[in-house]
Amino acid sequence: MAKHKHRKPADDNHLLPDVHGARELPTVVVEGYSLQLRDKDGFVGDQASQTAFRELLERWRRRRRSKGNDPLGGLHSKELTKKALDQVLGKKASEAADVVHGVIEEFAEELAWVIDRFMRHPSWKGVERIVIGGGFPESDVGERAILQTAALLEEMRISVQLGRISHETDDGGLLGWVHLIPPPLLKGHDAILALDIGGTNVRCGIVKTRRRRARDLSKARVIHREKWRHADDGPSRKVLVDRLVEMLEKQMRYCRKKGIDLAPFIGIGCPGLIRKDGSIARGAQNLPGDWESENFHLPSSLCKRIPTIGGEPTVALMHNDAVVQGLSELPFMRDVKRWAVLTIGTGLGNASYCNKAPEAP
């Protein structure tokens, strides 16, 4: 594949460095991400995803059905909404609540075991805090599972703090791009476009840096976004890319209408190990079509369809979605040296970080 070059804004003819999947950032190093640890049953992370939770719930229900009673009704576990499961939890002393509580406990044991395995990996050595992101923690079921996991880790004498991502779930995978965009591209602009592509949903939004309010970008905010649950539509890879372009163009029209000055930049977060040239080495199996093909390069495709933003050549960069979501927490992680993120979604995303020492004044 030809190396994909990016240009700075029109007033500077130097080429930007190739920074897809960047590890070395101004204040933090990405020590590792998209780890695929294995055991005898396959990939370790597969046992602590939302998909795994639903499969576990279905196993519990099959055991109940074999005795002639399924208190959760006729819908398959994959079709039960988070809201429906949360409502079951709210019903005290019911058979359905007993099933869900049992599944939460078993899932928490799996998640604690997965964390233990990650903590043994060299790139996670010394991690003091793990932020939990993805769609799972936004439900009562997810929150209880995480609390139970924290208690189990304490019993296992694994010294690590667990915390929830501090932003809305739909915002984290967009906000992290303010820490990844090359600074020259932000000059004279106050907002960026970002995409968060997951195995179930795509989120597209406008992120205002609000740097004047906080130089560490802790006040950055998603001011407008759209969410598409592509898993319901089952699109081909081409159709998904077409829809990404439509979503981006819609956000650009919004910015023109509101007088928002967009940087000539598109940040793309997606699952998998991202090569320096912006292609995907592995880990994109939950996305429609072959995203690991040598003939597919999403940043180039988007730049071809959206060649300029505000009259300046478009730069599109790609990184792993868990890395981006974790970086949304960067301003709030300065009190620890080593930290990590787990995103519990269709799969289990992971990334670990090491903060750099602050520069002397």
mmCIF file of C-alpha atoms in Angstrom:
data_model
loop_
_atom_site.group_PDB
_atom_site.id
_atom_site.type_symbol
_atom_site.label_atom_id
_atom_site.label_comp_id
_atom_site.label_asym_id
_atom_site.label_seq_id
_atom_site.Cartn_x
_atom_site.Cartn_y
_atom_site.Cartn_z
ATOM 1 C CA MET A 1 0.000 0.000 0.000
ATOM 2 C CA ALA A 2 1.218 3.474 -0.832
ATOM 3 C CA LYS A 3 2.199 5.539 2.177
ATOM 4 C CA HIS A 4 -0.570 7.986 3.005
ATOM 5 C CA LYS A 5 0.723 11.551 3.293
ATOM 6 C CA HIS A 6 -1.009 14.364 5.166
ATOM 7 C CA ARG A 7 -0.523 18.064 4.545
ATOM 8 C CA LYS A 8 -0.550 20.916 7.026
ATOM 9 C CA PRO A 9 -2.890 23.835 6.441
ATOM 10 C CA ALA A 10 -2.279 25.849 3.282
ATOM 11 C CA ASP A 11 0.057 28.376 4.957
ATOM 12 C CA ASP A 12 2.665 25.684 5.661
ATOM 13 C CA ASN A 13 3.992 23.413 2.943
ATOM 14 C CA HIS A 14 5.798 20.973 5.232
ATOM 15 C CA LEU A 15 4.340 17.477 5.542
ATOM 16 C CA LEU A 16 2.858 16.382 8.835
ATOM 17 C CA PRO A 17 4.450 13.280 10.341
ATOM 18 C CA ASP A 18 2.572 10.026 9.864
ATOM 19 C CA VAL A 19 0.902 9.590 13.242
ATOM 20 C CA HIS A 20 -1.825 6.970 12.776
ATOM 21 C CA GLY A 21 -1.883 4.857 15.923
ATOM 22 C CA ALA A 22 0.515 7.235 17.697
ATOM 23 C CA ARG A 23 2.017 5.910 20.946
ATOM 24 C CA GLU A 24 4.214 8.822 22.008
ATOM 25 C CA LEU A 25 2.107 11.868 22.950
ATOM 26 C CA PRO A 26 3.191 15.137 24.611
ATOM 27 C CA THR A 27 2.157 14.166 28.156
ATOM 28 C CA VAL A 28 1.538 10.417 28.008
ATOM 29 C CA VAL A 29 2.822 7.233 26.373
ATOM 30 C CA VAL A 30 0.395 4.558 25.159
ATOM 31 C CA GLU A 31 2.165 1.482 26.544
ATOM 32 C CA GLY A 32 -0.089 -1.037 24.840
ATOM 33 C CA TYR A 33 -3.540 -1.594 23.383
ATOM 34 C CA SER A 34 -5.685 -4.199 21.658
ATOM 35 C CA LEU A 35 -3.922 -6.968 23.601
ATOM 36 C CA GLN A 36 -5.172 -10.384 22.560
ATOM 37 C CA LEU A 37 -4.213 -12.627 25.458
ATOM 38 C CA ARG A 38 -5.183 -16.280 25.007
ATOM 39 C CA ASP A 39 -6.058 -19.203 27.216
ATOM 40 C CA LYS A 40 -7.335 -22.696 26.402
ATOM 41 C CA ASP A 41 -10.798 -21.277 25.554
ATOM 42 C CA GLY A 42 -9.585 -18.559 23.162
ATOM 43 C CA PHE A 43 -9.082 -14.840 23.658
ATOM 44 C CA VAL A 44 -9.248 -13.839 27.322
ATOM 45 C CA GLY A 45 -11.070 -10.558 26.666
ATOM 46 C CA ASP A 46 -13.938 -12.331 24.917
ATOM 47 C CA GLN A 47 -15.073 -13.569 28.325
ATOM 48 C CA ALA A 48 -15.775 -10.051 29.661
ATOM 49 C CA SER A 49 -17.664 -8.261 26.875
ATOM 50 C CA GLN A 50 -21.325 -7.321 26.560
ATOM 51 C CA THR A 51 -21.618 -10.222 24.126
ATOM 52 C CA ALA A 52 -20.249 -12.552 26.812
ATOM 53 C CA PHE A 53 -22.700 -11.152 29.372
ATOM 54 C CA ARG A 54 -25.639 -11.907 27.061
ATOM 55 C CA GLU A 55 -24.360 -15.417 26.379
ATOM 56 C CA LEU A 56 -23.969 -15.996 30.108
ATOM 57 C CA LEU A 57 -27.514 -14.751 30.711
ATOM 58 C CA GLU A 58 -28.836 -17.114 28.035
ATOM 59 C CA ARG A 59 -27.046 -20.078 29.658
ATOM 60 C CA TRP A 60 -28.643 -19.285 32.998
ATOM 61 C CA ARG A 61 -32.050 -19.043 31.324
ATOM 62 C CA ARG A 62 -31.592 -22.346 29.482
ATOM 63 C CA ARG A 63 -31.005 -24.055 32.811
ATOM 64 C CA ARG A 64 -34.261 -22.524 34.103
ATOM 65 C CA ARG A 65 -36.139 -23.530 30.944
ATOM 66 C CA SER A 66 -34.940 -27.124 31.339
ATOM 67 C CA LYS A 67 -36.890 -27.117 34.607
ATOM 68 C CA GLY A 68 -39.939 -25.657 32.874
ATOM 69 C CA ASN A 69 -39.663 -22.000 33.866
ATOM 70 C CA ASP A 70 -37.932 -18.926 32.369
ATOM 71 C CA PRO A 71 -38.873 -15.860 34.456
ATOM 72 C CA LEU A 72 -37.479 -13.497 31.797
ATOM 73 C CA GLY A 73 -40.015 -14.458 29.136
ATOM 74 C CA GLY A 74 -39.664 -15.508 25.513
ATOM 75 C CA LEU A 75 -37.195 -12.990 24.053
ATOM 76 C CA HIS A 76 -33.636 -14.179 23.450
ATOM 77 C CA SER A 77 -31.107 -12.617 25.817
ATOM 78 C CA LYS A 78 -29.528 -10.696 22.915
ATOM 79 C CA GLU A 79 -32.859 -8.920 22.370
ATOM 80 C CA LEU A 80 -33.446 -7.844 25.974
ATOM 81 C CA THR A 81 -32.658 -4.138 26.346
ATOM 82 C CA LYS A 82 -30.499 -2.704 29.111
ATOM 83 C CA LYS A 83 -33.564 -0.856 30.350
ATOM 84 C CA ALA A 84 -35.542 -4.095 30.595
ATOM 85 C CA LEU A 85 -32.782 -5.786 32.604
ATOM 86 C CA ASP A 86 -32.466 -2.756 34.880
ATOM 87 C CA GLN A 87 -36.221 -2.914 35.524
ATOM 88 C CA VAL A 88 -35.873 -6.572 36.488
ATOM 89 C CA LEU A 89 -33.197 -5.604 39.020
ATOM 90 C CA GLY A 90 -35.603 -3.075 40.512
ATOM 91 C CA LYS A 91 -38.074 -5.800 41.389
ATOM 92 C CA LYS A 92 -37.072 -7.134 44.759
ATOM 93 C CA ALA A 93 -37.429 -10.839 45.594
ATOM 94 C CA SER A 94 -38.405 -12.071 42.126
ATOM 95 C CA GLU A 95 -37.163 -15.104 40.220
ATOM 96 C CA ALA A 96 -36.133 -12.911 37.298
ATOM 97 C CA ALA A 97 -34.080 -10.653 39.597
ATOM 98 C CA ASP A 98 -32.420 -13.741 41.114
ATOM 99 C CA VAL A 99 -31.309 -14.838 37.632
ATOM 100 C CA VAL A 100 -29.916 -11.416 36.720
ATOM 101 C CA HIS A 101 -28.117 -11.109 40.076
ATOM 102 C CA GLY A 102 -26.573 -14.543 39.534
ATOM 103 C CA VAL A 103 -25.373 -13.577 36.066
ATOM 104 C CA ILE A 104 -23.894 -10.323 37.409
ATOM 105 C CA GLU A 105 -21.923 -12.238 40.033
ATOM 106 C CA GLU A 106 -20.582 -14.750 37.515
ATOM 107 C CA PHE A 107 -19.721 -12.018 34.993
ATOM 108 C CA ALA A 108 -17.909 -10.052 37.729
ATOM 109 C CA GLU A 109 -15.789 -13.138 38.446
ATOM 110 C CA GLU A 110 -14.903 -13.357 34.743
ATOM 111 C CA LEU A 111 -14.056 -9.642 34.552
ATOM 112 C CA ALA A 112 -11.882 -9.843 37.695
ATOM 113 C CA TRP A 113 -10.038 -12.824 36.210
ATOM 114 C CA VAL A 114 -9.523 -10.954 32.911
ATOM 115 C CA ILE A 115 -8.160 -7.918 34.787
ATOM 116 C CA ASP A 116 -5.808 -10.196 36.701
ATOM 117 C CA ARG A 117 -4.491 -11.558 33.388
ATOM 118 C CA PHE A 118 -4.008 -8.072 31.941
ATOM 119 C CA MET A 119 -2.236 -6.877 35.100
ATOM 120 C CA ARG A 120 0.336 -9.649 34.583
ATOM 121 C CA HIS A 121 1.213 -8.386 31.097
ATOM 122 C CA PRO A 122 4.384 -6.205 30.874
ATOM 123 C CA SER A 123 2.490 -3.292 29.299
ATOM 124 C CA TRP A 124 0.112 -3.229 32.296
ATOM 125 C CA LYS A 125 2.788 -3.586 34.981
ATOM 126 C CA GLY A 126 2.238 -1.054 37.758
ATOM 127 C CA VAL A 127 -1.210 0.090 36.584
ATOM 128 C CA GLU A 128 -2.829 1.899 39.518
ATOM 129 C CA ARG A 129 -6.234 2.767 38.066
ATOM 130 C CA ILE A 130 -8.508 1.257 35.415
ATOM 131 C CA VAL A 131 -11.265 3.336 33.856
ATOM 132 C CA ILE A 132 -14.224 1.318 32.590
ATOM 133 C CA GLY A 133 -15.837 2.627 29.409
ATOM 134 C CA GLY A 134 -18.007 1.256 26.620
ATOM 135 C CA GLY A 135 -21.766 0.834 26.721
ATOM 136 C CA PHE A 136 -21.922 -1.671 29.590
ATOM 137 C CA PRO A 137 -21.293 0.651 32.593
ATOM 138 C CA GLU A 138 -24.133 3.020 31.640
ATOM 139 C CA SER A 139 -26.731 0.525 32.915
ATOM 140 C CA ASP A 140 -27.547 -0.447 36.511
ATOM 141 C CA VAL A 141 -26.623 -4.025 35.614
ATOM 142 C CA GLY A 142 -23.215 -2.885 34.360
ATOM 143 C CA GLU A 143 -22.591 -0.628 37.321
ATOM 144 C CA ARG A 144 -23.348 -3.421 39.784
ATOM 145 C CA ALA A 145 -21.075 -5.795 37.892
ATOM 146 C CA ILE A 146 -18.209 -3.299 38.089
ATOM 147 C CA LEU A 147 -18.751 -2.714 41.822
ATOM 148 C CA GLN A 148 -18.781 -6.482 42.357
ATOM 149 C CA THR A 149 -15.593 -6.786 40.308
ATOM 150 C CA ALA A 150 -13.871 -4.139 42.443
ATOM 151 C CA ALA A 151 -14.787 -6.099 45.585
ATOM 152 C CA LEU A 152 -13.459 -9.338 44.074
ATOM 153 C CA LEU A 153 -10.169 -7.683 43.081
ATOM 154 C CA GLU A 154 -9.739 -6.539 46.662
ATOM 155 C CA GLU A 155 -10.343 -10.098 47.870
ATOM 156 C CA MET A 156 -7.773 -11.313 45.319
ATOM 157 C CA ARG A 157 -5.327 -8.710 46.712
ATOM 158 C CA ILE A 158 -4.949 -7.070 43.330
ATOM 159 C CA SER A 159 -4.165 -3.462 44.137
ATOM 160 C CA VAL A 160 -5.898 -1.413 41.430
ATOM 161 C CA GLN A 161 -8.702 1.158 41.488
ATOM 162 C CA LEU A 162 -11.713 0.732 39.231
ATOM 163 C CA GLY A 163 -13.648 3.780 38.062
ATOM 164 C CA ARG A 164 -16.231 4.669 35.459
ATOM 165 C CA ILE A 165 -15.450 6.972 32.574
ATOM 166 C CA SER A 166 -16.422 10.498 33.628
ATOM 167 C CA HIS A 167 -18.117 11.499 30.363
ATOM 168 C CA GLU A 168 -21.267 10.244 28.703
ATOM 169 C CA THR A 169 -20.548 6.909 27.056
ATOM 170 C CA ASP A 170 -21.273 8.295 23.599
ATOM 171 C CA ASP A 171 -18.801 11.170 24.098
ATOM 172 C CA GLY A 172 -15.615 9.480 25.345
ATOM 173 C CA GLY A 173 -14.612 8.004 21.991
ATOM 174 C CA LEU A 174 -14.915 11.451 20.407
ATOM 175 C CA LEU A 175 -13.394 13.627 23.137
ATOM 176 C CA GLY A 176 -10.097 11.749 23.218
ATOM 177 C CA TRP A 177 -9.170 13.154 19.806
ATOM 178 C CA VAL A 178 -8.356 16.572 21.280
ATOM 179 C CA HIS A 179 -5.226 14.907 22.714
ATOM 180 C CA LEU A 180 -4.296 13.206 19.427
ATOM 181 C CA ILE A 181 -4.724 15.930 16.816
ATOM 182 C CA PRO A 182 -1.382 17.438 15.693
ATOM 183 C CA PRO A 183 -1.286 20.906 17.346
ATOM 184 C CA PRO A 184 -0.575 22.792 14.073
ATOM 185 C CA LEU A 185 -3.977 21.707 12.785
ATOM 186 C CA LEU A 186 -5.749 23.390 15.700
ATOM 187 C CA LYS A 187 -4.152 26.775 15.093
ATOM 188 C CA GLY A 188 -6.898 29.313 14.453
ATOM 189 C CA HIS A 189 -9.690 26.751 14.921
ATOM 190 C CA ASP A 190 -11.866 25.844 17.883
ATOM 191 C CA ALA A 191 -13.456 22.478 17.034
ATOM 192 C CA ILE A 192 -12.759 19.136 15.350
ATOM 193 C CA LEU A 193 -14.771 16.326 13.741
ATOM 194 C CA ALA A 194 -14.509 12.833 15.218
ATOM 195 C CA LEU A 195 -15.861 9.355 14.470
ATOM 196 C CA ASP A 196 -16.190 6.469 16.941
ATOM 197 C CA ILE A 197 -16.815 3.238 15.023
ATOM 198 C CA GLY A 198 -17.769 0.224 17.124
ATOM 199 C CA GLY A 199 -19.086 -3.249 16.451
ATOM 200 C CA THR A 200 -22.657 -2.126 17.157
ATOM 201 C CA ASN A 201 -22.788 1.686 16.852
ATOM 202 C CA VAL A 202 -21.173 4.556 14.999
ATOM 203 C CA ARG A 203 -20.957 7.965 16.656
ATOM 204 C CA CYS A 204 -20.056 11.130 14.767
ATOM 205 C CA GLY A 205 -19.668 14.454 16.525
ATOM 206 C CA ILE A 206 -18.203 17.906 16.837
ATOM 207 C CA VAL A 207 -15.733 18.400 19.686
ATOM 208 C CA LYS A 208 -14.978 21.921 20.913
ATOM 209 C CA THR A 209 -11.564 22.092 22.525
ATOM 210 C CA ARG A 210 -12.414 25.106 24.767
ATOM 211 C CA ARG A 211 -8.672 25.524 25.272
ATOM 212 C CA ARG A 212 -9.129 29.061 26.592
ATOM 213 C CA ARG A 213 -11.056 27.634 29.549
ATOM 214 C CA ALA A 214 -8.514 24.905 30.291
ATOM 215 C CA ARG A 215 -5.097 24.475 28.694
ATOM 216 C CA ASP A 216 -5.104 20.779 29.630
ATOM 217 C CA LEU A 217 -8.287 20.381 27.504
ATOM 218 C CA SER A 218 -10.247 19.117 30.508
ATOM 219 C CA LYS A 219 -13.142 21.379 29.459
ATOM 220 C CA ALA A 220 -13.377 19.949 25.922
ATOM 221 C CA ARG A 221 -16.960 19.092 25.085
ATOM 222 C CA VAL A 222 -18.984 17.304 22.418
ATOM 223 C CA ILE A 223 -21.447 19.970 21.299
ATOM 224 C CA HIS A 224 -23.330 18.000 18.650
ATOM 225 C CA ARG A 225 -23.378 14.344 17.655
ATOM 226 C CA GLU A 226 -25.288 11.654 15.806
ATOM 227 C CA LYS A 227 -25.468 7.962 16.636
ATOM 228 C CA TRP A 228 -26.260 5.142 14.222
ATOM 229 C CA ARG A 229 -26.831 1.582 15.407
ATOM 230 C CA HIS A 230 -25.455 -0.027 12.269
ATOM 231 C CA ALA A 231 -25.739 -3.554 13.692
ATOM 232 C CA ASP A 232 -29.516 -3.325 13.171
ATOM 233 C CA ASP A 233 -29.079 -2.534 9.457
ATOM 234 C CA GLY A 234 -26.289 -4.986 8.653
ATOM 235 C CA PRO A 235 -24.606 -2.729 6.080
ATOM 236 C CA SER A 236 -21.779 -3.738 3.763
ATOM 237 C CA ARG A 237 -18.417 -2.056 4.263
ATOM 238 C CA LYS A 238 -19.119 0.286 1.332
ATOM 239 C CA VAL A 239 -22.538 1.282 2.665
ATOM 240 C CA LEU A 240 -21.050 1.946 6.103
ATOM 241 C CA VAL A 241 -18.355 4.205 4.621
ATOM 242 C CA ASP A 242 -20.988 6.052 2.562
ATOM 243 C CA ARG A 243 -22.966 6.645 5.742
ATOM 244 C CA LEU A 244 -19.848 7.890 7.571
ATOM 245 C CA VAL A 245 -19.396 10.524 4.857
ATOM 246 C CA GLU A 246 -23.049 11.553 5.168
ATOM 247 C CA MET A 247 -22.732 11.881 8.945
ATOM 248 C CA LEU A 248 -19.573 13.985 8.649
ATOM 249 C CA GLU A 249 -21.098 16.255 6.010
ATOM 250 C CA LYS A 250 -24.134 16.742 8.238
ATOM 251 C CA GLN A 251 -21.895 17.883 11.108
ATOM 252 C CA MET A 252 -20.037 20.228 8.749
ATOM 253 C CA ARG A 253 -23.320 21.829 7.682
ATOM 254 C CA TYR A 254 -24.218 22.292 11.341
ATOM 255 C CA CYS A 255 -20.894 24.066 11.945
ATOM 256 C CA ARG A 256 -21.401 26.392 8.987
ATOM 257 C CA LYS A 257 -24.899 27.233 10.221
ATOM 258 C CA LYS A 258 -23.665 27.937 13.773
ATOM 259 C CA GLY A 259 -20.458 29.729 12.754
ATOM 260 C CA ILE A 260 -18.216 27.085 14.345
ATOM 261 C CA ASP A 261 -14.644 27.157 12.996
ATOM 262 C CA LEU A 262 -13.675 23.560 12.237
ATOM 263 C CA ALA A 263 -10.072 22.433 11.974
ATOM 264 C CA PRO A 264 -9.310 20.561 8.709
ATOM 265 C CA PHE A 265 -9.248 17.271 10.601
ATOM 266 C CA ILE A 266 -11.208 14.035 11.041
ATOM 267 C CA GLY A 267 -10.344 11.704 13.937
ATOM 268 C CA ILE A 268 -11.362 8.069 13.402
ATOM 269 C CA GLY A 269 -11.521 5.603 16.285
ATOM 270 C CA CYS A 270 -12.192 1.926 15.505
ATOM 271 C CA PRO A 271 -11.384 -1.510 16.934
ATOM 272 C CA GLY A 272 -8.116 -3.218 16.140
ATOM 273 C CA LEU A 273 -4.379 -2.710 15.966
ATOM 274 C CA ILE A 274 -3.690 0.351 13.807
ATOM 275 C CA ARG A 275 -0.547 0.421 11.671
ATOM 276 C CA LYS A 276 1.423 3.639 11.225
ATOM 277 C CA ASP A 277 0.116 3.947 7.660
ATOM 278 C CA GLY A 278 -3.509 3.924 8.881
ATOM 279 C CA SER A 279 -4.378 0.365 7.880
ATOM 280 C CA ILE A 280 -5.648 -2.235 10.372
ATOM 281 C CA ALA A 281 -3.398 -5.159 11.252
ATOM 282 C CA ARG A 282 -5.933 -7.209 13.238
ATOM 283 C CA GLY A 283 -8.876 -7.032 15.616
ATOM 284 C CA ALA A 284 -11.577 -5.539 13.363
ATOM 285 C CA GLN A 285 -13.624 -8.725 13.111
ATOM 286 C CA ASN A 286 -16.748 -7.108 14.631
ATOM 287 C CA LEU A 287 -16.951 -4.545 11.795
ATOM 288 C CA PRO A 288 -18.890 -5.289 8.577
ATOM 289 C CA GLY A 289 -16.752 -6.517 5.696
ATOM 290 C CA ASP A 290 -12.980 -6.935 5.549
ATOM 291 C CA TRP A 291 -11.410 -3.932 7.288
ATOM 292 C CA GLU A 292 -8.005 -5.599 7.370
ATOM 293 C CA SER A 293 -7.724 -5.817 3.569
ATOM 294 C CA GLU A 294 -4.613 -4.209 2.056
ATOM 295 C CA ASN A 295 -6.965 -2.575 -0.460
ATOM 296 C CA PHE A 296 -8.957 -0.735 2.208
ATOM 297 C CA HIS A 297 -7.714 2.482 3.802
ATOM 298 C CA LEU A 298 -10.442 4.420 5.572
ATOM 299 C CA PRO A 299 -8.511 7.683 6.198
ATOM 300 C CA SER A 300 -7.707 7.976 2.473
ATOM 301 C CA SER A 301 -11.295 7.134 1.526
ATOM 302 C CA LEU A 302 -12.685 9.891 3.735
ATOM 303 C CA CYS A 303 -10.133 12.464 2.530
ATOM 304 C CA LYS A 304 -11.023 11.626 -1.060
ATOM 305 C CA ARG A 305 -14.733 12.161 -0.367
ATOM 306 C CA ILE A 306 -14.173 15.225 1.855
ATOM 307 C CA PRO A 307 -10.993 16.773 0.360
ATOM 308 C CA THR A 308 -11.213 20.094 2.220
ATOM 309 C CA ILE A 309 -12.712 21.496 5.415
ATOM 310 C CA GLY A 310 -13.015 25.271 5.550
ATOM 311 C CA GLY A 311 -10.945 25.557 2.375
ATOM 312 C CA GLU A 312 -7.962 23.653 3.850
ATOM 313 C CA PRO A 313 -6.797 20.122 2.891
ATOM 314 C CA THR A 314 -8.400 17.499 5.121
ATOM 315 C CA VAL A 315 -6.217 15.387 7.412
ATOM 316 C CA ALA A 316 -7.779 12.115 8.620
ATOM 317 C CA LEU A 317 -6.031 10.112 11.339
ATOM 318 C CA MET A 318 -7.013 6.763 12.778
ATOM 319 C CA HIS A 319 -6.410 5.133 16.153
ATOM 320 C CA ASN A 320 -7.822 2.338 18.251
ATOM 321 C CA ASP A 321 -11.199 3.221 19.780
ATOM 322 C CA ALA A 322 -10.249 2.132 23.316
ATOM 323 C CA VAL A 323 -7.096 4.280 23.183
ATOM 324 C CA VAL A 324 -9.169 7.300 22.139
ATOM 325 C CA GLN A 325 -11.804 6.707 24.804
ATOM 326 C CA GLY A 326 -9.140 6.320 27.462
ATOM 327 C CA LEU A 327 -7.458 9.568 26.411
ATOM 328 C CA SER A 328 -10.695 11.437 27.117
ATOM 329 C CA GLU A 329 -9.785 10.829 30.787
ATOM 330 C CA LEU A 330 -6.200 12.050 30.460
ATOM 331 C CA PRO A 331 -6.662 15.387 32.304
ATOM 332 C CA PHE A 332 -8.134 13.504 35.291
ATOM 333 C CA MET A 333 -5.350 10.905 35.520
ATOM 334 C CA ARG A 334 -2.467 13.184 36.495
ATOM 335 C CA ASP A 335 -2.437 11.884 40.088
ATOM 336 C CA VAL A 336 -1.246 8.414 39.013
ATOM 337 C CA LYS A 337 1.738 7.261 36.983
ATOM 338 C CA ARG A 338 0.302 4.189 35.249
ATOM 339 C CA TRP A 339 -3.343 3.755 34.278
ATOM 340 C CA ALA A 340 -5.514 1.857 31.809
ATOM 341 C CA VAL A 341 -8.916 1.635 30.198
ATOM 342 C CA LEU A 342 -11.231 -1.288 29.481
ATOM 343 C CA THR A 343 -14.144 -0.632 27.129
ATOM 344 C CA ILE A 344 -16.898 -3.188 27.604
ATOM 345 C CA GLY A 345 -18.863 -3.193 24.363
ATOM 346 C CA THR A 346 -19.501 -5.766 21.630
ATOM 347 C CA GLY A 347 -15.932 -6.857 22.408
ATOM 348 C CA LEU A 348 -13.541 -5.869 25.185
ATOM 349 C CA GLY A 349 -11.273 -2.972 24.221
ATOM 350 C CA ASN A 350 -8.142 -2.273 26.240
ATOM 351 C CA ALA A 351 -5.313 0.229 26.476
ATOM 352 C CA SER A 352 -2.651 1.133 29.046
ATOM 353 C CA TYR A 353 -0.829 4.427 29.578
ATOM 354 C CA CYS A 354 2.154 5.917 31.397
ATOM 355 C CA ASN A 355 2.108 9.607 32.237
ATOM 356 C CA LYS A 356 5.249 11.571 31.473
ATOM 357 C CA ALA A 357 6.850 13.628 34.194
ATOM 358 C CA PRO A 358 5.784 17.291 33.916
ATOM 359 C CA GLU A 359 8.374 19.553 32.339
ATOM 360 C CA ALA A 360 10.299 21.844 34.671
ATOM 361 C CA PRO A 361 9.089 25.471 34.548
#
